[in-house]
Amino acid sequence: MKKIIFLLICLLSSIYAETVEAQSPIANFSLMGGNTYFFKPNRGDGSYRWAEARLLFGKENDYRLLSAGVFFNYVEVGSKIDSFLYHDQEYSGGLAINFGSQYWMMSNEVWGWLNVGLKYSKDRGQIDLYDTKQTDKSFYMSGGLMLKNTMNEGPFFIKKLLFDFRAPTKQGERHAYWDGLPTLDSLSNKGRIKVALENTFFSTPVNMAQTLRFEPKIMGSITNEFSDHRNIYSLGLGLTLAREYSQELITLEGKVHFDPKYGTMYSVGVMISFSELAKAIVNH
C-alpha cells in the first residue's frame, strides 16, 4: 500500500513538474508532514505530529502564480508534563489559494498561500483523579507571505511572514469527571493566533549540478492563547534541504519557548515535503 501511495505522489508530481511551479517555491500540489518533540527538563515531554495535503488549479505562466483549490490537514498532540496527561486531535479542511509573481517588487519575488476553512478538535486532559474531555468546531485560517531575493543574495535571502488563526464558531462541549464521577467545569476557549517570522540567510549547493541546496534560517514567533490571554514566545534555528529554486524538501529545527504559565520549554522537529521529495527523485 505504501508503494502505491508513493507511486501516486510521483505521478502527480511529474504532472506538475513542467508547470510554473518548477520556477516557484510554492507548489499547486503539496503533501507535507512533520513531527516535533518538545520537553521541559526534569518535568516531562511530548510530541506534535501533523500532515497537510493541498491541491490547487489555476491559470499561470513562467513568472506568475494564481490558483485555487482545497486543503486538508491533521494534527495530533500527546504529552505528559509533571502529572498532567494531555492528548489532542484536530482535523481541518476548506479552500486554498496560491499567488505570486517574480516581478511585483524591484528586488524580491513575492509568493504567498492561504488556507481558509473549518477545524474540528477533541482533546482530553488528566491530572490525578481529575479527567476532562472537550470538543470544538472553529473557523480556521492559515497562510504566509514569502519574499525571495531576485539576486539570490544574503543575508536576507528569503523572508517569510506566517500566521495561524482559529476562533470557535459555536459553543463546544466539555465533560469533566472526578474519580469517575461527573463534575461541573467551565468550557476552555481554544481560540488562538500565532504570527511567525523566518529569515533564510543564504542558499548553498550540496551537489555538482546545484539541484540540491542547504538553506540555514532563524525563526521567531508569538502565540496568543485566547483562554487566558497569555503570550508564548519562541525563537529557534533551522536548516532546510531544498531544490534549486528553494522548494523545501526537508527542514530540521530547534526552538526554545517562553511560556509565562508553564515556564521555558524546548523542541526539536523535522518537516518533510513528500511531494517535492518525489519531484526531486523523478527529475534526478
mmCIF file of C-alpha atoms in Angstrom:
data_model
loop_
_atom_site.group_PDB
_atom_site.id
_atom_site.type_symbol
_atom_site.label_atom_id
_atom_site.label_comp_id
_atom_site.label_asym_id
_atom_site.label_seq_id
_atom_site.Cartn_x
_atom_site.Cartn_y
_atom_site.Cartn_z
ATOM 1 C CA MET A 1 0.000 0.000 0.000
ATOM 2 C CA LYS A 2 2.863 2.393 0.854
ATOM 3 C CA LYS A 3 4.454 1.718 -2.564
ATOM 4 C CA ILE A 4 1.154 2.523 -4.316
ATOM 5 C CA ILE A 5 0.806 5.815 -2.405
ATOM 6 C CA PHE A 6 4.407 6.757 -3.230
ATOM 7 C CA LEU A 7 3.875 5.977 -6.939
ATOM 8 C CA LEU A 8 0.744 8.148 -6.963
ATOM 9 C CA ILE A 9 2.722 11.016 -5.420
ATOM 10 C CA CYS A 10 5.435 10.600 -8.061
ATOM 11 C CA LEU A 11 2.812 10.593 -10.840
ATOM 12 C CA LEU A 12 1.086 13.743 -9.604
ATOM 13 C CA SER A 13 4.419 15.428 -9.008
ATOM 14 C CA SER A 14 5.643 14.636 -12.519
ATOM 15 C CA ILE A 15 2.437 16.097 -13.973
ATOM 16 C CA TYR A 16 3.138 19.399 -12.214
ATOM 17 C CA ALA A 17 6.902 19.324 -12.712
ATOM 18 C CA GLU A 18 6.753 21.087 -16.090
ATOM 19 C CA THR A 19 4.476 23.922 -14.907
ATOM 20 C CA VAL A 20 5.427 27.291 -13.422
ATOM 21 C CA GLU A 21 5.956 25.574 -10.075
ATOM 22 C CA ALA A 22 9.331 24.395 -11.373
ATOM 23 C CA GLN A 23 10.256 28.111 -11.081
ATOM 24 C CA SER A 24 8.282 28.868 -7.913
ATOM 25 C CA PRO A 25 8.899 27.921 -4.263
ATOM 26 C CA ILE A 26 5.111 27.413 -3.921
ATOM 27 C CA ALA A 27 3.520 24.322 -5.482
ATOM 28 C CA ASN A 28 -0.053 23.723 -6.627
ATOM 29 C CA PHE A 29 0.146 20.160 -5.353
ATOM 30 C CA SER A 30 1.736 19.516 -1.974
ATOM 31 C CA LEU A 31 1.781 16.730 0.571
ATOM 32 C CA MET A 32 3.708 17.515 3.745
ATOM 33 C CA GLY A 33 4.144 16.145 7.237
ATOM 34 C CA GLY A 34 6.173 16.738 10.352
ATOM 35 C CA ASN A 35 6.921 15.657 13.886
ATOM 36 C CA THR A 36 8.150 17.805 16.782
ATOM 37 C CA TYR A 37 9.422 16.506 20.113
ATOM 38 C CA PHE A 38 9.136 19.001 22.975
ATOM 39 C CA PHE A 39 10.322 18.756 26.554
ATOM 40 C CA LYS A 40 10.672 20.577 29.844
ATOM 41 C CA PRO A 41 13.859 19.462 31.611
ATOM 42 C CA ASN A 42 13.122 17.145 34.547
ATOM 43 C CA ARG A 43 9.387 17.785 34.148
ATOM 44 C CA GLY A 44 8.207 15.772 31.133
ATOM 45 C CA ASP A 45 7.851 15.727 27.349
ATOM 46 C CA GLY A 46 5.512 15.211 24.406
ATOM 47 C CA SER A 47 5.170 15.207 20.622
ATOM 48 C CA TYR A 48 3.329 17.218 17.973
ATOM 49 C CA ARG A 49 2.549 15.419 14.690
ATOM 50 C CA TRP A 50 0.892 16.905 11.613
ATOM 51 C CA ALA A 51 0.155 16.275 7.949
ATOM 52 C CA GLU A 52 -1.282 18.514 5.216
ATOM 53 C CA ALA A 53 -2.413 17.991 1.632
ATOM 54 C CA ARG A 54 -3.213 20.795 -0.856
ATOM 55 C CA LEU A 55 -4.448 20.513 -4.442
ATOM 56 C CA LEU A 56 -4.979 23.681 -6.496
ATOM 57 C CA PHE A 57 -5.677 24.595 -10.117
ATOM 58 C CA GLY A 58 -5.403 27.870 -11.999
ATOM 59 C CA LYS A 59 -4.091 29.847 -14.931
ATOM 60 C CA GLU A 60 -0.365 30.578 -14.719
ATOM 61 C CA ASN A 61 2.754 31.249 -16.766
ATOM 62 C CA ASP A 62 6.502 31.327 -16.200
ATOM 63 C CA TYR A 63 6.548 34.331 -13.874
ATOM 64 C CA ARG A 64 3.114 34.394 -12.203
ATOM 65 C CA LEU A 65 1.149 32.030 -9.986
ATOM 66 C CA LEU A 66 -2.563 32.366 -9.204
ATOM 67 C CA SER A 67 -4.509 29.253 -8.322
ATOM 68 C CA ALA A 68 -7.268 27.961 -6.053
ATOM 69 C CA GLY A 69 -8.313 24.591 -4.694
ATOM 70 C CA VAL A 70 -8.711 22.693 -1.441
ATOM 71 C CA PHE A 71 -6.658 21.695 1.584
ATOM 72 C CA PHE A 72 -6.903 19.189 4.417
ATOM 73 C CA ASN A 73 -4.707 18.871 7.481
ATOM 74 C CA TYR A 74 -4.474 16.755 10.614
ATOM 75 C CA VAL A 75 -2.751 17.479 13.927
ATOM 76 C CA GLU A 76 -2.173 15.223 16.930
ATOM 77 C CA VAL A 77 -0.555 16.235 20.222
ATOM 78 C CA GLY A 78 0.336 13.976 23.135
ATOM 79 C CA SER A 79 2.260 14.941 26.261
ATOM 80 C CA LYS A 80 2.942 14.326 29.935
ATOM 81 C CA ILE A 81 4.311 17.332 31.827
ATOM 82 C CA ASP A 82 4.589 16.789 35.587
ATOM 83 C CA SER A 83 1.497 14.680 36.384
ATOM 84 C CA PHE A 84 -0.675 16.207 33.637
ATOM 85 C CA LEU A 85 -1.534 13.908 30.712
ATOM 86 C CA TYR A 86 -2.849 15.542 27.540
ATOM 87 C CA HIS A 87 -3.994 14.308 24.132
ATOM 88 C CA ASP A 88 -5.486 16.354 21.283
ATOM 89 C CA GLN A 89 -6.664 15.589 17.723
ATOM 90 C CA GLU A 90 -7.599 18.224 15.131
ATOM 91 C CA TYR A 91 -8.991 17.974 11.604
ATOM 92 C CA SER A 92 -9.203 20.959 9.230
ATOM 93 C CA GLY A 93 -10.363 21.416 5.652
ATOM 94 C CA GLY A 94 -11.501 24.101 3.262
ATOM 95 C CA LEU A 95 -10.421 26.389 0.436
ATOM 96 C CA ALA A 96 -6.804 27.088 -0.552
ATOM 97 C CA ILE A 97 -5.220 29.864 -2.633
ATOM 98 C CA ASN A 98 -1.704 30.329 -4.042
ATOM 99 C CA PHE A 99 -0.456 33.570 -5.562
ATOM 100 C CA GLY A 100 2.782 35.250 -6.519
ATOM 101 C CA SER A 101 4.972 36.874 -9.119
ATOM 102 C CA GLN A 102 8.651 37.292 -9.923
ATOM 103 C CA TYR A 103 8.107 40.977 -10.755
ATOM 104 C CA TRP A 104 5.836 42.518 -8.106
ATOM 105 C CA MET A 105 8.836 44.072 -6.343
ATOM 106 C CA MET A 106 12.109 45.501 -7.635
ATOM 107 C CA SER A 107 14.499 43.288 -5.661
ATOM 108 C CA ASN A 108 12.246 40.500 -4.384
ATOM 109 C CA GLU A 109 9.937 37.894 -5.828
ATOM 110 C CA VAL A 110 6.636 37.680 -3.928
ATOM 111 C CA TRP A 111 4.888 34.375 -3.233
ATOM 112 C CA GLY A 112 2.018 33.572 -0.883
ATOM 113 C CA TRP A 113 -0.565 30.997 0.163
ATOM 114 C CA LEU A 114 -3.775 30.947 2.191
ATOM 115 C CA ASN A 115 -5.971 28.247 3.754
ATOM 116 C CA VAL A 116 -9.498 29.106 4.941
ATOM 117 C CA GLY A 117 -11.861 26.530 6.405
ATOM 118 C CA LEU A 118 -13.242 24.793 9.471
ATOM 119 C CA LYS A 119 -11.453 22.926 12.249
ATOM 120 C CA TYR A 120 -12.854 20.139 14.405
ATOM 121 C CA SER A 121 -10.926 19.274 17.557
ATOM 122 C CA LYS A 122 -11.246 16.942 20.513
ATOM 123 C CA ASP A 123 -8.901 16.816 23.476
ATOM 124 C CA ARG A 124 -8.541 15.089 26.824
ATOM 125 C CA GLY A 125 -6.630 16.108 29.925
ATOM 126 C CA GLN A 126 -5.958 14.103 33.086
ATOM 127 C CA ILE A 127 -4.288 15.032 36.362
ATOM 128 C CA ASP A 128 -4.565 12.740 39.371
ATOM 129 C CA LEU A 129 -8.283 11.927 39.797
ATOM 130 C CA TYR A 130 -9.455 14.747 37.531
ATOM 131 C CA ASP A 131 -10.361 13.981 33.906
ATOM 132 C CA THR A 132 -11.763 16.315 31.202
ATOM 133 C CA LYS A 133 -12.902 15.900 27.599
ATOM 134 C CA GLN A 134 -13.784 18.722 25.194
ATOM 135 C CA THR A 135 -14.829 19.003 21.543
ATOM 136 C CA ASP A 136 -14.876 22.207 19.468
ATOM 137 C CA LYS A 137 -15.730 23.485 15.991
ATOM 138 C CA SER A 138 -13.774 26.545 14.889
ATOM 139 C CA PHE A 139 -13.172 28.874 11.983
ATOM 140 C CA TYR A 140 -9.617 28.250 10.791
ATOM 141 C CA MET A 141 -7.237 30.300 8.662
ATOM 142 C CA SER A 142 -3.510 29.980 7.980
ATOM 143 C CA GLY A 143 -1.098 31.235 5.379
ATOM 144 C CA GLY A 144 2.110 33.011 4.611
ATOM 145 C CA LEU A 145 3.930 35.576 2.517
ATOM 146 C CA MET A 146 7.424 34.943 1.131
ATOM 147 C CA LEU A 147 9.898 37.484 -0.276
ATOM 148 C CA LYS A 148 12.759 35.879 -2.218
ATOM 149 C CA ASN A 149 15.803 37.924 -3.208
ATOM 150 C CA THR A 150 15.975 38.094 -7.006
ATOM 151 C CA MET A 151 19.793 38.055 -6.979
ATOM 152 C CA ASN A 152 19.947 35.015 -4.649
ATOM 153 C CA GLU A 153 21.955 37.078 -2.155
ATOM 154 C CA GLY A 154 22.039 37.086 1.658
ATOM 155 C CA PRO A 155 21.877 37.726 4.499
ATOM 156 C CA PHE A 156 18.148 38.261 3.842
ATOM 157 C CA PHE A 157 17.789 35.708 1.069
ATOM 158 C CA ILE A 158 14.222 34.586 1.918
ATOM 159 C CA LYS A 159 11.897 36.398 4.318
ATOM 160 C CA LYS A 160 8.659 34.775 5.486
ATOM 161 C CA LEU A 161 5.667 36.089 7.412
ATOM 162 C CA LEU A 162 3.467 33.207 8.631
ATOM 163 C CA PHE A 163 0.220 33.152 10.588
ATOM 164 C CA ASP A 164 -2.225 30.635 12.050
ATOM 165 C CA PHE A 165 -5.647 31.631 13.455
ATOM 166 C CA ARG A 166 -8.592 29.800 14.965
ATOM 167 C CA ALA A 167 -11.775 31.007 16.687
ATOM 168 C CA PRO A 168 -14.731 28.902 17.901
ATOM 169 C CA THR A 169 -17.792 29.174 15.637
ATOM 170 C CA LYS A 170 -20.236 27.630 18.129
ATOM 171 C CA GLN A 171 -20.429 26.513 21.741
ATOM 172 C CA GLY A 172 -18.250 23.451 22.312
ATOM 173 C CA GLU A 173 -18.931 20.548 24.649
ATOM 174 C CA ARG A 174 -16.970 19.783 27.799
ATOM 175 C CA HIS A 175 -17.309 16.862 30.204
ATOM 176 C CA ALA A 176 -15.406 16.699 33.477
ATOM 177 C CA TYR A 177 -15.032 13.876 35.995
ATOM 178 C CA TRP A 178 -13.573 13.498 39.485
ATOM 179 C CA ASP A 179 -12.666 9.935 40.378
ATOM 180 C CA GLY A 180 -15.038 8.772 37.605
ATOM 181 C CA LEU A 181 -17.985 10.883 38.773
ATOM 182 C CA PRO A 182 -19.324 13.825 36.670
ATOM 183 C CA THR A 183 -18.464 17.294 37.961
ATOM 184 C CA LEU A 184 -19.005 20.854 36.741
ATOM 185 C CA ASP A 185 -16.262 22.618 34.788
ATOM 186 C CA SER A 186 -16.223 25.702 32.559
ATOM 187 C CA LEU A 187 -15.548 25.433 28.817
ATOM 188 C CA SER A 188 -11.983 26.284 27.748
ATOM 189 C CA ASN A 189 -11.600 28.744 24.854
ATOM 190 C CA LYS A 190 -9.475 27.005 22.197
ATOM 191 C CA GLY A 191 -9.069 30.166 20.081
ATOM 192 C CA ARG A 192 -5.597 31.470 19.349
ATOM 193 C CA ILE A 193 -3.498 33.421 16.889
ATOM 194 C CA LYS A 194 0.134 32.776 16.009
ATOM 195 C CA VAL A 195 2.397 35.060 13.981
ATOM 196 C CA ALA A 196 5.873 33.909 12.930
ATOM 197 C CA LEU A 197 8.851 35.415 11.100
ATOM 198 C CA GLU A 198 11.588 33.481 9.312
ATOM 199 C CA ASN A 199 14.769 34.618 7.627
ATOM 200 C CA THR A 200 16.860 32.338 5.418
ATOM 201 C CA PHE A 201 20.401 33.709 5.327
ATOM 202 C CA PHE A 202 21.683 32.165 2.092
ATOM 203 C CA SER A 203 21.447 29.151 -0.230
ATOM 204 C CA THR A 204 24.477 26.982 -0.952
ATOM 205 C CA PRO A 205 24.642 23.966 -3.330
ATOM 206 C CA VAL A 206 25.408 20.495 -1.972
ATOM 207 C CA ASN A 207 25.890 18.694 -5.306
ATOM 208 C CA MET A 208 27.732 19.415 -8.561
ATOM 209 C CA ALA A 209 24.538 20.059 -10.543
ATOM 210 C CA GLN A 210 23.384 22.528 -7.856
ATOM 211 C CA THR A 211 19.917 20.946 -7.878
ATOM 212 C CA LEU A 212 20.024 20.435 -4.100
ATOM 213 C CA ARG A 213 20.877 23.213 -1.677
ATOM 214 C CA PHE A 214 21.280 23.871 2.048
ATOM 215 C CA GLU A 215 19.448 26.928 3.431
ATOM 216 C CA PRO A 216 20.028 27.913 7.111
ATOM 217 C CA LYS A 217 17.431 30.099 8.820
ATOM 218 C CA ILE A 218 16.407 31.820 12.032
ATOM 219 C CA MET A 219 12.804 31.718 13.275
ATOM 220 C CA GLY A 220 10.736 33.602 15.831
ATOM 221 C CA SER A 221 7.041 33.605 16.746
ATOM 222 C CA ILE A 222 4.459 34.898 19.197
ATOM 223 C CA THR A 223 1.285 32.972 20.053
ATOM 224 C CA ASN A 224 -1.668 34.491 21.885
ATOM 225 C CA GLU A 225 -3.884 31.948 23.655
ATOM 226 C CA PHE A 226 -7.429 33.327 23.963
ATOM 227 C CA SER A 227 -8.300 31.178 27.009
ATOM 228 C CA ASP A 228 -6.138 33.108 29.480
ATOM 229 C CA HIS A 229 -4.856 35.981 27.283
ATOM 230 C CA ARG A 230 -1.238 34.862 27.588
ATOM 231 C CA ASN A 231 1.527 35.219 25.020
ATOM 232 C CA ILE A 232 4.013 32.441 24.235
ATOM 233 C CA TYR A 233 7.295 33.479 22.590
ATOM 234 C CA SER A 234 9.518 31.151 20.548
ATOM 235 C CA LEU A 235 12.950 31.514 18.990
ATOM 236 C CA GLY A 236 14.949 28.978 17.024
ATOM 237 C CA LEU A 237 17.265 27.910 14.213
ATOM 238 C CA GLY A 238 16.587 25.685 11.222
ATOM 239 C CA LEU A 239 18.341 24.024 8.301
ATOM 240 C CA THR A 240 16.492 23.220 5.075
ATOM 241 C CA LEU A 241 17.449 20.894 2.237
ATOM 242 C CA ALA A 242 15.808 22.453 -0.819
ATOM 243 C CA ARG A 243 15.579 22.009 -4.569
ATOM 244 C CA GLU A 244 17.303 24.530 -6.860
ATOM 245 C CA TYR A 245 14.543 27.156 -6.645
ATOM 246 C CA SER A 246 14.130 26.872 -2.845
ATOM 247 C CA GLN A 247 11.332 24.306 -2.943
ATOM 248 C CA GLU A 248 11.723 22.849 0.547
ATOM 249 C CA LEU A 249 12.343 19.099 0.841
ATOM 250 C CA ILE A 250 13.333 18.570 4.478
ATOM 251 C CA THR A 251 13.690 21.049 7.337
ATOM 252 C CA LEU A 252 15.289 20.376 10.720
ATOM 253 C CA GLU A 253 14.728 22.900 13.500
ATOM 254 C CA GLY A 254 15.355 23.531 17.175
ATOM 255 C CA LYS A 255 13.495 26.075 19.300
ATOM 256 C CA VAL A 256 13.164 27.462 22.789
ATOM 257 C CA HIS A 257 9.701 28.522 24.016
ATOM 258 C CA PHE A 258 8.987 31.065 26.736
ATOM 259 C CA ASP A 259 5.572 30.496 28.338
ATOM 260 C CA PRO A 260 4.584 32.684 31.333
ATOM 261 C CA LYS A 261 2.297 29.924 32.618
ATOM 262 C CA TYR A 262 4.392 26.778 32.145
ATOM 263 C CA GLY A 263 7.915 28.197 32.003
ATOM 264 C CA THR A 264 10.674 27.557 29.458
ATOM 265 C CA MET A 265 10.363 24.565 27.135
ATOM 266 C CA TYR A 266 12.466 23.242 24.241
ATOM 267 C CA SER A 267 11.656 21.454 20.998
ATOM 268 C CA VAL A 268 13.324 19.746 18.040
ATOM 269 C CA GLY A 269 11.436 18.858 14.895
ATOM 270 C CA VAL A 270 11.507 17.703 11.291
ATOM 271 C CA MET A 271 9.291 18.678 8.335
ATOM 272 C CA ILE A 272 9.196 16.666 5.089
ATOM 273 C CA SER A 273 7.564 17.688 1.813
ATOM 274 C CA PHE A 274 6.788 14.292 0.293
ATOM 275 C CA SER A 275 5.566 15.847 -2.962
ATOM 276 C CA GLU A 276 8.760 17.864 -3.502
ATOM 277 C CA LEU A 277 10.887 14.879 -2.488
ATOM 278 C CA ALA A 278 9.104 12.821 -5.142
ATOM 279 C CA LYS A 279 9.779 15.521 -7.755
ATOM 280 C CA ALA A 280 13.469 15.546 -6.834
ATOM 281 C CA ILE A 281 13.621 11.768 -7.289
ATOM 282 C CA VAL A 282 11.665 11.761 -10.569
ATOM 283 C CA ASN A 283 13.734 14.598 -12.079
ATOM 284 C CA HIS A 284 17.093 13.293 -10.835
#
